[in-house]
PDB file of C-alpha atoms in Angstrom:
ATOM      1  CA  MET A  15     -13.519 -22.864  -0.143  1.00 36.00           C
ATOM      2  CA  THR A  16     -10.658 -24.067   1.638  1.00 48.00           C
ATOM      3  CA  THR A  17      -9.077 -21.271   3.828  1.00 49.00           C
ATOM      4  CA  SER A  18      -6.616 -21.218   7.218  1.00 50.00           C
ATOM      5  CA  GLN A  19      -8.095 -18.875  10.112  1.00 50.00           C
ATOM      6  CA  GLY A  20      -4.201 -17.670   9.432  1.00 55.00           C
ATOM      7  CA  LEU A  21      -1.295 -16.746  11.177  1.00 54.00           C
ATOM      8  CA  LYS A  22      -0.812 -13.430  13.501  1.00 53.00           C
ATOM      9  CA  LEU A  23       1.937 -11.284  13.899  1.00 54.00           C
ATOM     10  CA  VAL A  24       1.288  -8.051  14.673  1.00 56.00           C
ATOM     11  CA  ASP A  25       2.425  -6.772  18.016  1.00 67.00           C
ATOM     12  CA  LEU A  26      -0.205  -5.904  20.063  1.00 69.00           C
ATOM     13  CA  ASP A  27      -0.032  -4.293  23.918  1.00 64.00           C
ATOM     14  CA  GLU A  28      -3.107  -5.844  26.738  1.00 63.00           C
ATOM     15  CA  THR A  29      -5.501  -3.381  25.091  1.00 68.00           C
ATOM     16  CA  GLY A  30      -4.921  -4.739  21.871  1.00 65.00           C
ATOM     17  CA  VAL A  31      -3.841  -1.613  20.299  1.00 80.00           C
ATOM     18  CA  ASP A  32      -1.157  -2.079  17.903  1.00 82.00           C
ATOM     19  CA  ASN A  33       2.140  -0.698  19.557  1.00 89.00           C
ATOM     20  CA  ALA A  34       4.224  -0.047  16.549  1.00 89.00           C
ATOM     21  CA  PHE A  35       0.856   1.830  15.813  1.00 92.00           C
ATOM     22  CA  ARG A  36       1.150   4.029  19.155  1.00 94.00           C
ATOM     23  CA  ALA A  37       5.293   4.107  18.484  1.00 95.00           C
ATOM     24  CA  ASP A  38       4.613   5.906  14.899  1.00 96.00           C
ATOM     25  CA  VAL A  39       1.847   7.718  16.238  1.00 97.00           C
ATOM     26  CA  LEU A  40       3.836   9.473  18.770  1.00 97.00           C
ATOM     27  CA  ALA A  41       6.924  10.092  17.185  1.00 97.00           C
ATOM     28  CA  GLY A  42       5.274  11.648  14.133  1.00 98.00           C
ATOM     29  CA  LEU A  43       2.932  14.007  15.950  1.00 98.00           C
ATOM     30  CA  SER A  44       6.577  15.183  18.399  1.00 97.00           C
ATOM     31  CA  GLN A  45       8.794  16.226  14.962  1.00 96.00           C
ATOM     32  CA  GLU A  46       8.453  18.884  13.089  1.00 95.00           C
ATOM     33  CA  PRO A  47       6.492  18.965  10.981  1.00 96.00           C
ATOM     34  CA  LYS A  48       4.469  16.413  12.236  1.00 98.00           C
ATOM     35  CA  ALA A  49       3.273  13.198   9.818  1.00 97.00           C
ATOM     36  CA  VAL A  50       2.133   9.633  10.389  1.00 96.00           C
ATOM     37  CA  PRO A  51       2.829   7.364   7.990  1.00 92.00           C
ATOM     38  CA  ALA A  52       0.573   6.301   5.127  1.00 90.00           C
ATOM     39  CA  ARG A  53      -0.089   2.764   6.128  1.00 86.00           C
ATOM     40  CA  TRP A  54      -2.293   3.711   9.585  1.00 92.00           C
ATOM     41  CA  PHE A  55      -5.017   4.542   7.464  1.00 93.00           C
ATOM     42  CA  TYR A  56      -6.092   0.355   7.316  1.00 86.00           C
ATOM     43  CA  ASP A  57      -8.030   0.042   9.663  1.00 88.00           C
ATOM     44  CA  GLU A  58     -11.273  -1.568   8.880  1.00 86.00           C
ATOM     45  CA  ALA A  59     -12.856   1.586   7.492  1.00 93.00           C
ATOM     46  CA  GLY A  60     -10.258   3.348   6.406  1.00 93.00           C
ATOM     47  CA  SER A  61      -8.986   0.259   4.690  1.00 86.00           C
ATOM     48  CA  LYS A  62     -13.667   0.078   3.473  1.00 90.00           C
ATOM     49  CA  LEU A  63     -13.515   4.289   2.663  1.00 95.00           C
ATOM     50  CA  PHE A  64     -10.140   2.984   0.834  1.00 91.00           C
ATOM     51  CA  GLU A  65     -12.126   0.614  -1.601  1.00 88.00           C
ATOM     52  CA  LYS A  66     -14.415   3.127  -2.345  1.00 94.00           C
ATOM     53  CA  ILE A  67     -12.110   5.770  -3.345  1.00 95.00           C
ATOM     54  CA  THR A  68     -11.125   3.034  -5.989  1.00 90.00           C
ATOM     55  CA  GLN A  69     -14.279   3.607  -7.726  1.00 92.00           C
ATOM     56  CA  LEU A  70     -14.838   7.342  -7.721  1.00 96.00           C
ATOM     57  CA  PRO A  71     -14.539   8.979 -11.858  1.00 96.00           C
ATOM     58  CA  GLU A  72     -11.115  10.784 -10.391  1.00 96.00           C
ATOM     59  CA  TYR A  73      -8.782   8.238  -9.278  1.00 96.00           C
ATOM     60  CA  TYR A  74      -7.803   6.376 -12.878  1.00 96.00           C
ATOM     61  CA  PRO A  75      -5.318   4.242 -11.084  1.00 95.00           C
ATOM     62  CA  THR A  76      -7.063   1.317  -9.908  1.00 93.00           C
ATOM     63  CA  ARG A  77      -9.186   1.715 -13.846  1.00 95.00           C
ATOM     64  CA  ALA A  78      -5.724   1.710 -15.762  1.00 97.00           C
ATOM     65  CA  GLU A  79      -4.252  -0.697 -13.809  1.00 97.00           C
ATOM     66  CA  THR A  80      -7.255  -3.418 -14.052  1.00 96.00           C
ATOM     67  CA  GLU A  81      -7.047  -2.849 -18.108  1.00 98.00           C
ATOM     68  CA  ILE A  82      -2.947  -4.036 -17.508  1.00 98.00           C
ATOM     69  CA  LEU A  83      -4.058  -7.082 -15.766  1.00 97.00           C
ATOM     70  CA  THR A  84      -7.297  -8.209 -18.218  1.00 97.00           C
ATOM     71  CA  ASP A  85      -5.700  -7.006 -21.117  1.00 98.00           C
ATOM     72  CA  ARG A  86      -2.011  -8.627 -20.624  1.00 97.00           C
ATOM     73  CA  ALA A  87      -3.417 -12.016 -19.207  1.00 97.00           C
ATOM     74  CA  ASP A  88      -2.002 -14.317 -22.148  1.00 97.00           C
ATOM     75  CA  GLU A  89       1.698 -12.231 -20.850  1.00 98.00           C
ATOM     76  CA  PHE A  90       1.398 -13.087 -17.703  1.00 97.00           C
ATOM     77  CA  ALA A  91       0.362 -16.484 -18.395  1.00 96.00           C
ATOM     78  CA  LYS A  92       3.502 -16.955 -20.464  1.00 97.00           C
ATOM     79  CA  LEU A  93       5.930 -14.842 -17.939  1.00 98.00           C
ATOM     80  CA  ILE A  94       5.244 -16.089 -14.634  1.00 97.00           C
ATOM     81  CA  ARG A  95       6.292 -19.807 -12.900  1.00 96.00           C
ATOM     82  CA  PRO A  96       3.593 -21.891 -12.932  1.00 95.00           C
ATOM     83  CA  GLY A  97       2.607 -23.000  -9.525  1.00 96.00           C
ATOM     84  CA  SER A  98       3.389 -19.627  -8.107  1.00 97.00           C
ATOM     85  CA  THR A  99       2.121 -19.399  -4.519  1.00 98.00           C
ATOM     86  CA  VAL A 100       0.799 -15.472  -5.168  1.00 97.00           C
ATOM     87  CA  VAL A 101       2.209 -13.891  -1.879  1.00 97.00           C
ATOM     88  CA  GLU A 102       0.005 -10.245  -1.944  1.00 96.00           C
ATOM     89  CA  PHE A 103       1.461  -7.600   0.041  1.00 94.00           C
ATOM     90  CA  GLY A 104      -1.956  -6.129   1.914  1.00 86.00           C
ATOM     91  CA  SER A 105      -5.211  -7.069   1.695  1.00 77.00           C
ATOM     92  CA  GLY A 106      -6.560  -8.152  -1.660  1.00 70.00           C
ATOM     93  CA  SER A 107      -8.570  -6.406  -4.102  1.00 71.00           C
ATOM     94  CA  SER A 108     -11.880  -7.777  -5.034  1.00 74.00           C
ATOM     95  CA  VAL A 109     -11.322  -7.443  -8.649  1.00 84.00           C
ATOM     96  CA  LYS A 110      -7.393  -6.824  -9.155  1.00 92.00           C
ATOM     97  CA  THR A 111      -6.416 -10.248  -7.342  1.00 94.00           C
ATOM     98  CA  PRO A 112      -9.401 -12.055  -8.739  1.00 95.00           C
ATOM     99  CA  LEU A 113      -7.883 -10.800 -12.414  1.00 96.00           C
ATOM    100  CA  LEU A 114      -3.808 -12.094 -11.286  1.00 97.00           C
ATOM    101  CA  LEU A 115      -5.281 -15.517  -9.985  1.00 96.00           C
ATOM    102  CA  SER A 116      -7.751 -16.071 -12.869  1.00 96.00           C
ATOM    103  CA  ALA A 117      -4.665 -15.307 -15.265  1.00 97.00           C
ATOM    104  CA  ILE A 118      -1.585 -18.087 -13.783  1.00 97.00           C
ATOM    105  CA  GLU A 119      -1.670 -21.426 -12.744  1.00 92.00           C
ATOM    106  CA  ALA A 120      -1.515 -20.390  -8.701  1.00 96.00           C
ATOM    107  CA  SER A 121      -1.024 -23.733  -6.595  1.00 97.00           C
ATOM    108  CA  ALA A 122      -1.652 -20.705  -3.195  1.00 97.00           C
ATOM    109  CA  TYR A 123      -2.415 -17.656  -2.283  1.00 96.00           C
ATOM    110  CA  VAL A 124      -1.362 -15.327   0.741  1.00 96.00           C
ATOM    111  CA  PRO A 125      -2.583 -12.006   1.819  1.00 94.00           C
ATOM    112  CA  LEU A 126      -0.038  -9.860   4.036  1.00 93.00           C
ATOM    113  CA  ASP A 127      -1.557  -7.420   5.791  1.00 88.00           C
ATOM    114  CA  ILE A 128      -2.057  -5.455   9.393  1.00 79.00           C
ATOM    115  CA  SER A 129      -5.521  -4.452   9.268  1.00 75.00           C
ATOM    116  CA  GLY A 130      -6.363  -8.888  10.603  1.00 78.00           C
ATOM    117  CA  ASP A 131     -10.749  -8.018  10.327  1.00 80.00           C
ATOM    118  CA  PHE A 132     -10.469  -6.667   6.542  1.00 80.00           C
ATOM    119  CA  LEU A 133      -7.790  -9.230   5.286  1.00 86.00           C
ATOM    120  CA  ARG A 134      -9.663 -12.563   7.283  1.00 88.00           C
ATOM    121  CA  ALA A 135     -12.529 -10.492   5.526  1.00 87.00           C
ATOM    122  CA  SER A 136     -10.968 -10.278   1.947  1.00 87.00           C
ATOM    123  CA  ALA A 137      -9.325 -13.637   2.310  1.00 90.00           C
ATOM    124  CA  ALA A 138     -12.191 -15.669   2.894  1.00 91.00           C
ATOM    125  CA  ASP A 139     -14.516 -13.738  -0.073  1.00 90.00           C
ATOM    126  CA  LEU A 140     -11.456 -14.289  -2.243  1.00 91.00           C
ATOM    127  CA  ALA A 141     -11.501 -18.028  -1.378  1.00 91.00           C
ATOM    128  CA  LYS A 142     -15.352 -18.202  -2.429  1.00 92.00           C
ATOM    129  CA  LYS A 143     -14.385 -16.870  -5.873  1.00 93.00           C
ATOM    130  CA  PHE A 144     -11.522 -20.055  -6.016  1.00 95.00           C
ATOM    131  CA  PRO A 145     -12.509 -22.543  -4.094  1.00 93.00           C
ATOM    132  CA  GLY A 146      -9.787 -25.505  -5.197  1.00 93.00           C
ATOM    133  CA  LEU A 147      -7.546 -22.355  -4.131  1.00 96.00           C
ATOM    134  CA  PRO A 148      -6.176 -22.757  -0.588  1.00 96.00           C
ATOM    135  CA  VAL A 149      -5.892 -19.313   1.781  1.00 95.00           C
ATOM    136  CA  TYR A 150      -3.893 -18.842   3.755  1.00 95.00           C
ATOM    137  CA  PRO A 151      -3.947 -15.194   5.147  1.00 93.00           C
ATOM    138  CA  VAL A 152      -1.089 -13.919   8.053  1.00 93.00           C
ATOM    139  CA  GLU A 153      -1.899 -11.330   9.930  1.00 90.00           C
ATOM    140  CA  ALA A 154       1.551  -9.271   9.657  1.00 88.00           C
ATOM    141  CA  ASP A 155       3.489  -6.081   8.974  1.00 85.00           C
ATOM    142  CA  PHE A 156       4.912  -6.662   6.268  1.00 89.00           C
ATOM    143  CA  MET A 157       7.235  -3.626   5.820  1.00 86.00           C
ATOM    144  CA  ARG A 158       9.301  -6.051   7.668  1.00 88.00           C
ATOM    145  CA  GLN A 159      10.709  -9.602   6.721  1.00 92.00           C
ATOM    146  CA  VAL A 160       7.611 -11.656   7.796  1.00 92.00           C
ATOM    147  CA  GLU A 161       7.666 -16.049   8.286  1.00 94.00           C
ATOM    148  CA  LEU A 162       5.605 -17.525   5.402  1.00 95.00           C
ATOM    149  CA  PRO A 163       2.838 -20.343   6.352  1.00 95.00           C
ATOM    150  CA  GLN A 164       4.621 -23.764   6.352  1.00 96.00           C
ATOM    151  CA  GLU A 165       2.284 -24.925   3.975  1.00 96.00           C
ATOM    152  CA  VAL A 166       3.631 -22.729   0.531  1.00 96.00           C
ATOM    153  CA  ALA A 167       7.596 -22.639   2.194  1.00 94.00           C
ATOM    154  CA  ASP A 168       8.896 -24.646  -1.373  1.00 94.00           C
ATOM    155  CA  LEU A 169       6.803 -23.571  -3.715  1.00 97.00           C
ATOM    156  CA  PRO A 170       7.811 -21.001  -6.392  1.00 97.00           C
ATOM    157  CA  LYS A 171       6.530 -17.430  -4.975  1.00 98.00           C
ATOM    158  CA  LEU A 172       4.893 -14.805  -6.684  1.00 98.00           C
ATOM    159  CA  GLY A 173       4.814 -11.001  -4.768  1.00 98.00           C
ATOM    160  CA  PHE A 174       1.862  -8.924  -5.710  1.00 97.00           C
ATOM    161  CA  PHE A 175       1.899  -5.462  -4.800  1.00 97.00           C
ATOM    162  CA  PRO A 176      -0.960  -3.407  -6.515  1.00 95.00           C
ATOM    163  CA  GLY A 177      -2.056   0.174  -7.140  1.00 91.00           C
ATOM    164  CA  SER A 178       1.556   1.918  -6.250  1.00 93.00           C
ATOM    165  CA  THR A 179       1.699   1.551  -3.087  1.00 92.00           C
ATOM    166  CA  ILE A 180       5.110   1.761  -2.820  1.00 96.00           C
ATOM    167  CA  GLY A 181       5.133   5.254  -3.408  1.00 95.00           C
ATOM    168  CA  ASN A 182       3.924   6.275  -0.880  1.00 92.00           C
ATOM    169  CA  MET A 183       7.256   5.927   1.203  1.00 92.00           C
ATOM    170  CA  VAL A 184       9.937   7.642   0.459  1.00 92.00           C
ATOM    171  CA  ALA A 185      12.721   6.538  -1.532  1.00 94.00           C
ATOM    172  CA  ARG A 186      15.136   4.885   1.615  1.00 95.00           C
ATOM    173  CA  THR A 187      11.682   3.257   2.890  1.00 93.00           C
ATOM    174  CA  ALA A 188      10.531   1.957  -0.028  1.00 96.00           C
ATOM    175  CA  VAL A 189      14.052   0.021  -0.891  1.00 97.00           C
ATOM    176  CA  ASP A 190      13.897  -1.536   2.487  1.00 96.00           C
ATOM    177  CA  LEU A 191       9.860  -2.567   1.407  1.00 96.00           C
ATOM    178  CA  LEU A 192      11.587  -4.018  -1.106  1.00 97.00           C
ATOM    179  CA  ARG A 193      14.676  -5.699   0.546  1.00 96.00           C
ATOM    180  CA  SER A 194      11.757  -6.786   2.733  1.00 96.00           C
ATOM    181  CA  MET A 195      10.199  -7.741   0.424  1.00 97.00           C
ATOM    182  CA  ARG A 196      13.506 -10.059  -1.162  1.00 96.00           C
ATOM    183  CA  GLU A 197      14.072 -11.459   2.332  1.00 95.00           C
ATOM    184  CA  THR A 198      10.460 -13.201   2.661  1.00 96.00           C
ATOM    185  CA  LEU A 199       9.892 -14.881  -1.100  1.00 97.00           C
ATOM    186  CA  GLY A 200      13.766 -15.557  -1.331  1.00 96.00           C
ATOM    187  CA  VAL A 201      16.051 -16.089  -3.973  1.00 95.00           C
ATOM    188  CA  GLY A 202      14.327 -16.746  -7.172  1.00 95.00           C
ATOM    189  CA  ALA A 203      11.003 -14.760  -5.992  1.00 98.00           C
ATOM    190  CA  GLN A 204       9.092 -12.634  -8.744  1.00 98.00           C
ATOM    191  CA  LEU A 205       7.217  -9.135  -7.960  1.00 98.00           C
ATOM    192  CA  LEU A 206       4.522  -7.753 -10.527  1.00 98.00           C
ATOM    193  CA  ILE A 207       4.243  -4.400  -9.099  1.00 98.00           C
ATOM    194  CA  GLY A 208       2.241  -1.343  -9.188  1.00 98.00           C
ATOM    195  CA  MET A 209       3.463   2.339 -10.167  1.00 98.00           C
ATOM    196  CA  ASP A 210       1.766   4.910 -11.367  1.00 98.00           C
ATOM    197  CA  GLN A 211       2.985   7.557 -13.641  1.00 97.00           C
ATOM    198  CA  ILE A 212       3.683  11.439 -13.600  1.00 97.00           C
ATOM    199  CA  LYS A 213       1.025  13.398 -15.487  1.00 96.00           C
ATOM    200  CA  GLU A 214      -0.531  16.486 -15.600  1.00 96.00           C
ATOM    201  CA  GLN A 215      -1.053  18.350 -12.260  1.00 95.00           C
ATOM    202  CA  SER A 216      -4.394  18.082 -12.130  1.00 95.00           C
ATOM    203  CA  VAL A 217      -5.552  15.189 -13.359  1.00 96.00           C
ATOM    204  CA  LEU A 218      -3.439  13.918  -9.932  1.00 96.00           C
ATOM    205  CA  VAL A 219      -4.093  16.256  -7.665  1.00 96.00           C
ATOM    206  CA  SER A 220      -8.277  15.207  -8.032  1.00 96.00           C
ATOM    207  CA  ALA A 221      -7.367  12.166  -8.032  1.00 96.00           C
ATOM    208  CA  TYR A 222      -6.587  12.719  -4.657  1.00 97.00           C
ATOM    209  CA  ASP A 223      -9.216  15.476  -3.266  1.00 97.00           C
ATOM    210  CA  ASP A 224     -12.522  14.200  -5.551  1.00 97.00           C
ATOM    211  CA  ALA A 225     -15.307  15.954  -5.557  1.00 97.00           C
ATOM    212  CA  ALA A 226     -17.521  13.471  -3.011  1.00 97.00           C
ATOM    213  CA  GLY A 227     -14.698  14.040  -0.250  1.00 97.00           C
ATOM    214  CA  VAL A 228     -14.423  10.042  -0.170  1.00 98.00           C
ATOM    215  CA  THR A 229     -10.830  11.030   0.495  1.00 98.00           C
ATOM    216  CA  ALA A 230     -10.673  13.195   2.168  1.00 98.00           C
ATOM    217  CA  ALA A 231     -13.066  11.523   4.728  1.00 98.00           C
ATOM    218  CA  PHE A 232     -10.695   8.648   4.503  1.00 98.00           C
ATOM    219  CA  ASN A 233      -7.716  11.211   5.307  1.00 98.00           C
ATOM    220  CA  LEU A 234      -9.922  12.089   8.477  1.00 98.00           C
ATOM    221  CA  ASN A 235     -10.630   8.563   9.316  1.00 98.00           C
ATOM    222  CA  LEU A 236      -6.987   8.237  11.015  1.00 98.00           C
ATOM    223  CA  VAL A 237      -7.776  11.182  13.070  1.00 98.00           C
ATOM    224  CA  ALA A 238     -10.398   8.639  14.278  1.00 98.00           C
ATOM    225  CA  ARG A 239      -8.291   6.254  14.872  1.00 97.00           C
ATOM    226  CA  ILE A 240      -5.908   7.678  16.896  1.00 98.00           C
ATOM    227  CA  ASN A 241      -8.232   8.947  18.891  1.00 98.00           C
ATOM    228  CA  ARG A 242     -10.338   5.537  19.555  1.00 96.00           C
ATOM    229  CA  GLU A 243      -7.280   3.808  19.687  1.00 95.00           C
ATOM    230  CA  LEU A 244      -5.136   6.188  21.792  1.00 96.00           C
ATOM    231  CA  GLY A 245      -6.563   7.999  23.769  1.00 96.00           C
ATOM    232  CA  GLY A 246      -6.703  11.222  21.600  1.00 97.00           C
ATOM    233  CA  THR A 247      -8.840  13.946  22.045  1.00 98.00           C
ATOM    234  CA  ILE A 248      -8.395  15.622  19.459  1.00 98.00           C
ATOM    235  CA  PRO A 249     -11.128  18.069  17.488  1.00 98.00           C
ATOM    236  CA  GLU A 250     -11.236  16.154  14.150  1.00 97.00           C
ATOM    237  CA  GLU A 251     -13.974  19.056  13.263  1.00 98.00           C
ATOM    238  CA  ALA A 252     -10.712  21.862  13.087  1.00 98.00           C
ATOM    239  CA  LEU A 253      -8.916  19.719  10.354  1.00 98.00           C
ATOM    240  CA  THR A 254      -9.360  19.503   6.398  1.00 98.00           C
ATOM    241  CA  HIS A 255      -7.913  17.971   3.779  1.00 98.00           C
ATOM    242  CA  GLU A 256      -5.713  19.202   1.840  1.00 98.00           C
ATOM    243  CA  ALA A 257      -3.869  17.291  -1.464  1.00 97.00           C
ATOM    244  CA  ARG A 258      -0.495  19.054  -2.357  1.00 97.00           C
ATOM    245  CA  TRP A 259       2.050  19.104  -6.056  1.00 97.00           C
ATOM    246  CA  ASN A 260       4.870  18.518  -5.169  1.00 97.00           C
ATOM    247  CA  ASP A 261       7.111  18.812  -8.609  1.00 96.00           C
ATOM    248  CA  ASP A 262      10.511  18.683  -6.506  1.00 96.00           C
ATOM    249  CA  PHE A 263      10.163  14.969  -5.441  1.00 96.00           C
ATOM    250  CA  ALA A 264       7.920  14.194  -7.972  1.00 97.00           C
ATOM    251  CA  ARG A 265       4.566  12.883  -5.717  1.00 97.00           C
ATOM    252  CA  ILE A 266       1.195  14.023  -4.527  1.00 97.00           C
ATOM    253  CA  GLU A 267       1.355  15.296  -0.436  1.00 98.00           C
ATOM    254  CA  MET A 268      -1.629  14.268   1.382  1.00 98.00           C
ATOM    255  CA  HIS A 269      -2.623  17.071   4.991  1.00 98.00           C
ATOM    256  CA  LEU A 270      -5.236  17.944   7.733  1.00 98.00           C
ATOM    257  CA  VAL A 271      -4.531  21.436   7.994  1.00 98.00           C
ATOM    258  CA  ALA A 272      -5.224  22.925  11.093  1.00 98.00           C
ATOM    259  CA  THR A 273      -7.974  25.725  10.377  1.00 98.00           C
ATOM    260  CA  ARG A 274      -7.278  27.126  14.136  1.00 98.00           C
ATOM    261  CA  ASP A 275      -5.168  26.812  16.671  1.00 98.00           C
ATOM    262  CA  ILE A 276      -5.437  23.611  18.922  1.00 98.00           C
ATOM    263  CA  THR A 277      -4.243  21.520  21.828  1.00 98.00           C
ATOM    264  CA  PHE A 278      -4.534  17.762  21.917  1.00 98.00           C
ATOM    265  CA  GLU A 279      -3.273  15.293  24.183  1.00 98.00           C
ATOM    266  CA  VAL A 280      -2.768  11.595  22.471  1.00 97.00           C
ATOM    267  CA  ASP A 281      -1.969   8.612  24.748  1.00 95.00           C
ATOM    268  CA  GLY A 282      -1.789  10.542  27.720  1.00 96.00           C
ATOM    269  CA  LYS A 283       0.688  13.022  25.927  1.00 97.00           C
ATOM    270  CA  SER A 284      -0.037  16.701  25.028  1.00 98.00           C
ATOM    271  CA  PHE A 285       0.690  18.750  21.633  1.00 98.00           C
ATOM    272  CA  ALA A 286      -0.526  21.451  19.419  1.00 98.00           C
ATOM    273  CA  MET A 287      -1.130  22.776  16.239  1.00 98.00           C
ATOM    274  CA  HIS A 288      -1.517  26.733  14.985  1.00 98.00           C
ATOM    275  CA  GLU A 289      -3.690  27.806  12.162  1.00 98.00           C
ATOM    276  CA  GLY A 290      -2.376  26.924   8.642  1.00 98.00           C
ATOM    277  CA  GLU A 291       0.066  23.922  10.580  1.00 98.00           C
ATOM    278  CA  SER A 292      -0.435  20.458   9.263  1.00 98.00           C
ATOM    279  CA  ILE A 293       0.615  17.026   9.675  1.00 98.00           C
ATOM    280  CA  HIS A 294       1.370  14.730   6.840  1.00 98.00           C
ATOM    281  CA  THR A 295      -0.161  11.883   6.415  1.00 97.00           C
ATOM    282  CA  GLU A 296       0.417  10.033   2.812  1.00 96.00           C
ATOM    283  CA  ASN A 297       3.224  10.434  -0.039  1.00 96.00           C
ATOM    284  CA  SER A 298       1.754   9.191  -3.955  1.00 97.00           C
ATOM    285  CA  HIS A 299       5.175   9.327  -5.723  1.00 98.00           C
ATOM    286  CA  LYS A 300       4.900   9.108  -9.244  1.00 98.00           C
ATOM    287  CA  PHE A 301       6.788   7.050 -11.823  1.00 98.00           C
ATOM    288  CA  ASN A 302       9.070   6.749 -15.244  1.00 97.00           C
ATOM    289  CA  ARG A 303      10.305   4.022 -16.598  1.00 97.00           C
ATOM    290  CA  ARG A 304      13.792   4.562 -15.009  1.00 97.00           C
ATOM    291  CA  THR A 305      12.795   5.637 -11.656  1.00 97.00           C
ATOM    292  CA  SER A 306      10.801   2.330 -11.758  1.00 97.00           C
ATOM    293  CA  ASN A 307      14.173   0.769 -12.623  1.00 97.00           C
ATOM    294  CA  MET A 308      16.019   2.101  -9.841  1.00 96.00           C
ATOM    295  CA  LEU A 309      13.735   1.479  -7.674  1.00 97.00           C
ATOM    296  CA  LEU A 310      13.705  -2.123  -7.677  1.00 97.00           C
ATOM    297  CA  LEU A 311      17.633  -2.422  -8.391  1.00 95.00           C
ATOM    298  CA  ALA A 312      18.337  -0.639  -5.155  1.00 95.00           C
ATOM    299  CA  GLY A 313      15.509  -2.915  -3.538  1.00 96.00           C
ATOM    300  CA  GLY A 314      17.432  -6.525  -5.115  1.00 95.00           C
ATOM    301  CA  TRP A 315      14.477  -7.165  -7.837  1.00 97.00           C
ATOM    302  CA  GLU A 316      16.049  -7.150 -11.317  1.00 96.00           C
ATOM    303  CA  PRO A 317      13.076  -5.960 -13.620  1.00 97.00           C
ATOM    304  CA  THR A 318      12.630  -8.137 -16.296  1.00 97.00           C
ATOM    305  CA  LYS A 319       9.243  -6.056 -18.317  1.00 98.00           C
ATOM    306  CA  ARG A 320       7.395  -3.630 -17.832  1.00 98.00           C
ATOM    307  CA  TRP A 321       3.156  -2.939 -18.956  1.00 98.00           C
ATOM    308  CA  LEU A 322       1.646   0.617 -19.226  1.00 98.00           C
ATOM    309  CA  ASP A 323      -2.307   1.081 -19.776  1.00 98.00           C
ATOM    310  CA  LYS A 324      -3.384   1.896 -23.507  1.00 97.00           C
ATOM    311  CA  GLN A 325      -3.331   5.686 -21.781  1.00 96.00           C
ATOM    312  CA  GLY A 326       0.138   5.930 -20.561  1.00 96.00           C
ATOM    313  CA  ARG A 327      -1.355   6.358 -16.714  1.00 97.00           C
ATOM    314  CA  PHE A 328       0.451   3.435 -14.584  1.00 98.00           C
ATOM    315  CA  SER A 329       2.426   0.451 -15.172  1.00 98.00           C
ATOM    316  CA  LEU A 330       2.993  -2.604 -13.766  1.00 98.00           C
ATOM    317  CA  MET A 331       5.957  -4.592 -13.795  1.00 98.00           C
ATOM    318  CA  LEU A 332       6.799  -7.925 -13.455  1.00 98.00           C
ATOM    319  CA  ALA A 333      10.805  -8.734 -11.824  1.00 98.00           C
ATOM    320  CA  GLU A 334      12.802 -10.966 -10.361  1.00 98.00           C
ATOM    321  CA  ALA A 335      14.949 -11.255  -7.272  1.00 96.00           C
ATOM    322  CA  HIS A 336      18.201 -12.316  -8.271  1.00 85.00           C
ATOM    323  CA  ALA A 337      21.238 -14.058  -6.098  1.00 78.00           C
ATOM    324  CA  PRO A 338      22.856 -10.724  -4.703  1.00 75.00           C
ATOM    325  CA  ARG A 339      26.598  -9.736  -6.739  1.00 72.00           C
ATOM    326  CA  SER A 340      28.704  -7.056  -5.706  1.00 69.00           C
ATOM    327  CA  ALA A 341      29.644  -6.588  -9.222  1.00 64.00           C
ATOM    328  CA  PRO A 342      28.041  -5.420 -12.549  1.00 64.00           C
TER     329      PRO A 342
END
């Protein structure tokens, strides 16, 4: 196994709580309507629940993306620069990341994730599967520019952002992230990014409200994390999971809806919710070819190739960070 313990770039307080988590939760619960960014789903328990979600029959994105990675391996090998360091934004999937690494000639693997325990476990597991590949996990908030390990500083870079996680963000935040990815990876880098496609509303809603209730547990785990890490007293039994399709913005929204009037505290501050009021916890925007291209261009990435699964449900896009220019 070739791996390192990795870098730690997360801002923690003296009790080990992420200061950015505290700030986002307090700000989100203070605004109307209430909202907490989806990135905070992914503590260790949340990350494990999401892995279960990817295996559900209703949740098609993982199967569709895995199909592309499997069927198009030869094309990835031709289009991705040999010797690239794969920098994955988010701890690697036990399925998708090995498929990519098996298809290309990677020089190293650098997973970036804010959930340190899950990151290190994922990195160690992947290092066992690829014993000759250097693995350098970095615990960091990749929404900002990240300083990569010195060992890969002079190597070509391939950013990997599967799963349509970019769709969790509103447009301005998604563009900011793409720009920070560009700063992290540098001009000339490539980016392989997943983007889910617009499709029938019934298919979309069921993918985010599965019959087994795993997605509901994933959503409610955010409340458990707030209560545990921020001294919260949110009554979990008074909140219920709801998935909604917002056609105006081409997105699925996940909410935690109060089933009765409640009051609670978080980090010593008092909050209240009326029956029917919700905490908006996630967006999952869906794309087509034009909106995918526009988003990448706005973030400083030139689209170079687009792949779809056989049913046209999901896309993988390859893009390149060209030198900035102000004219066509």
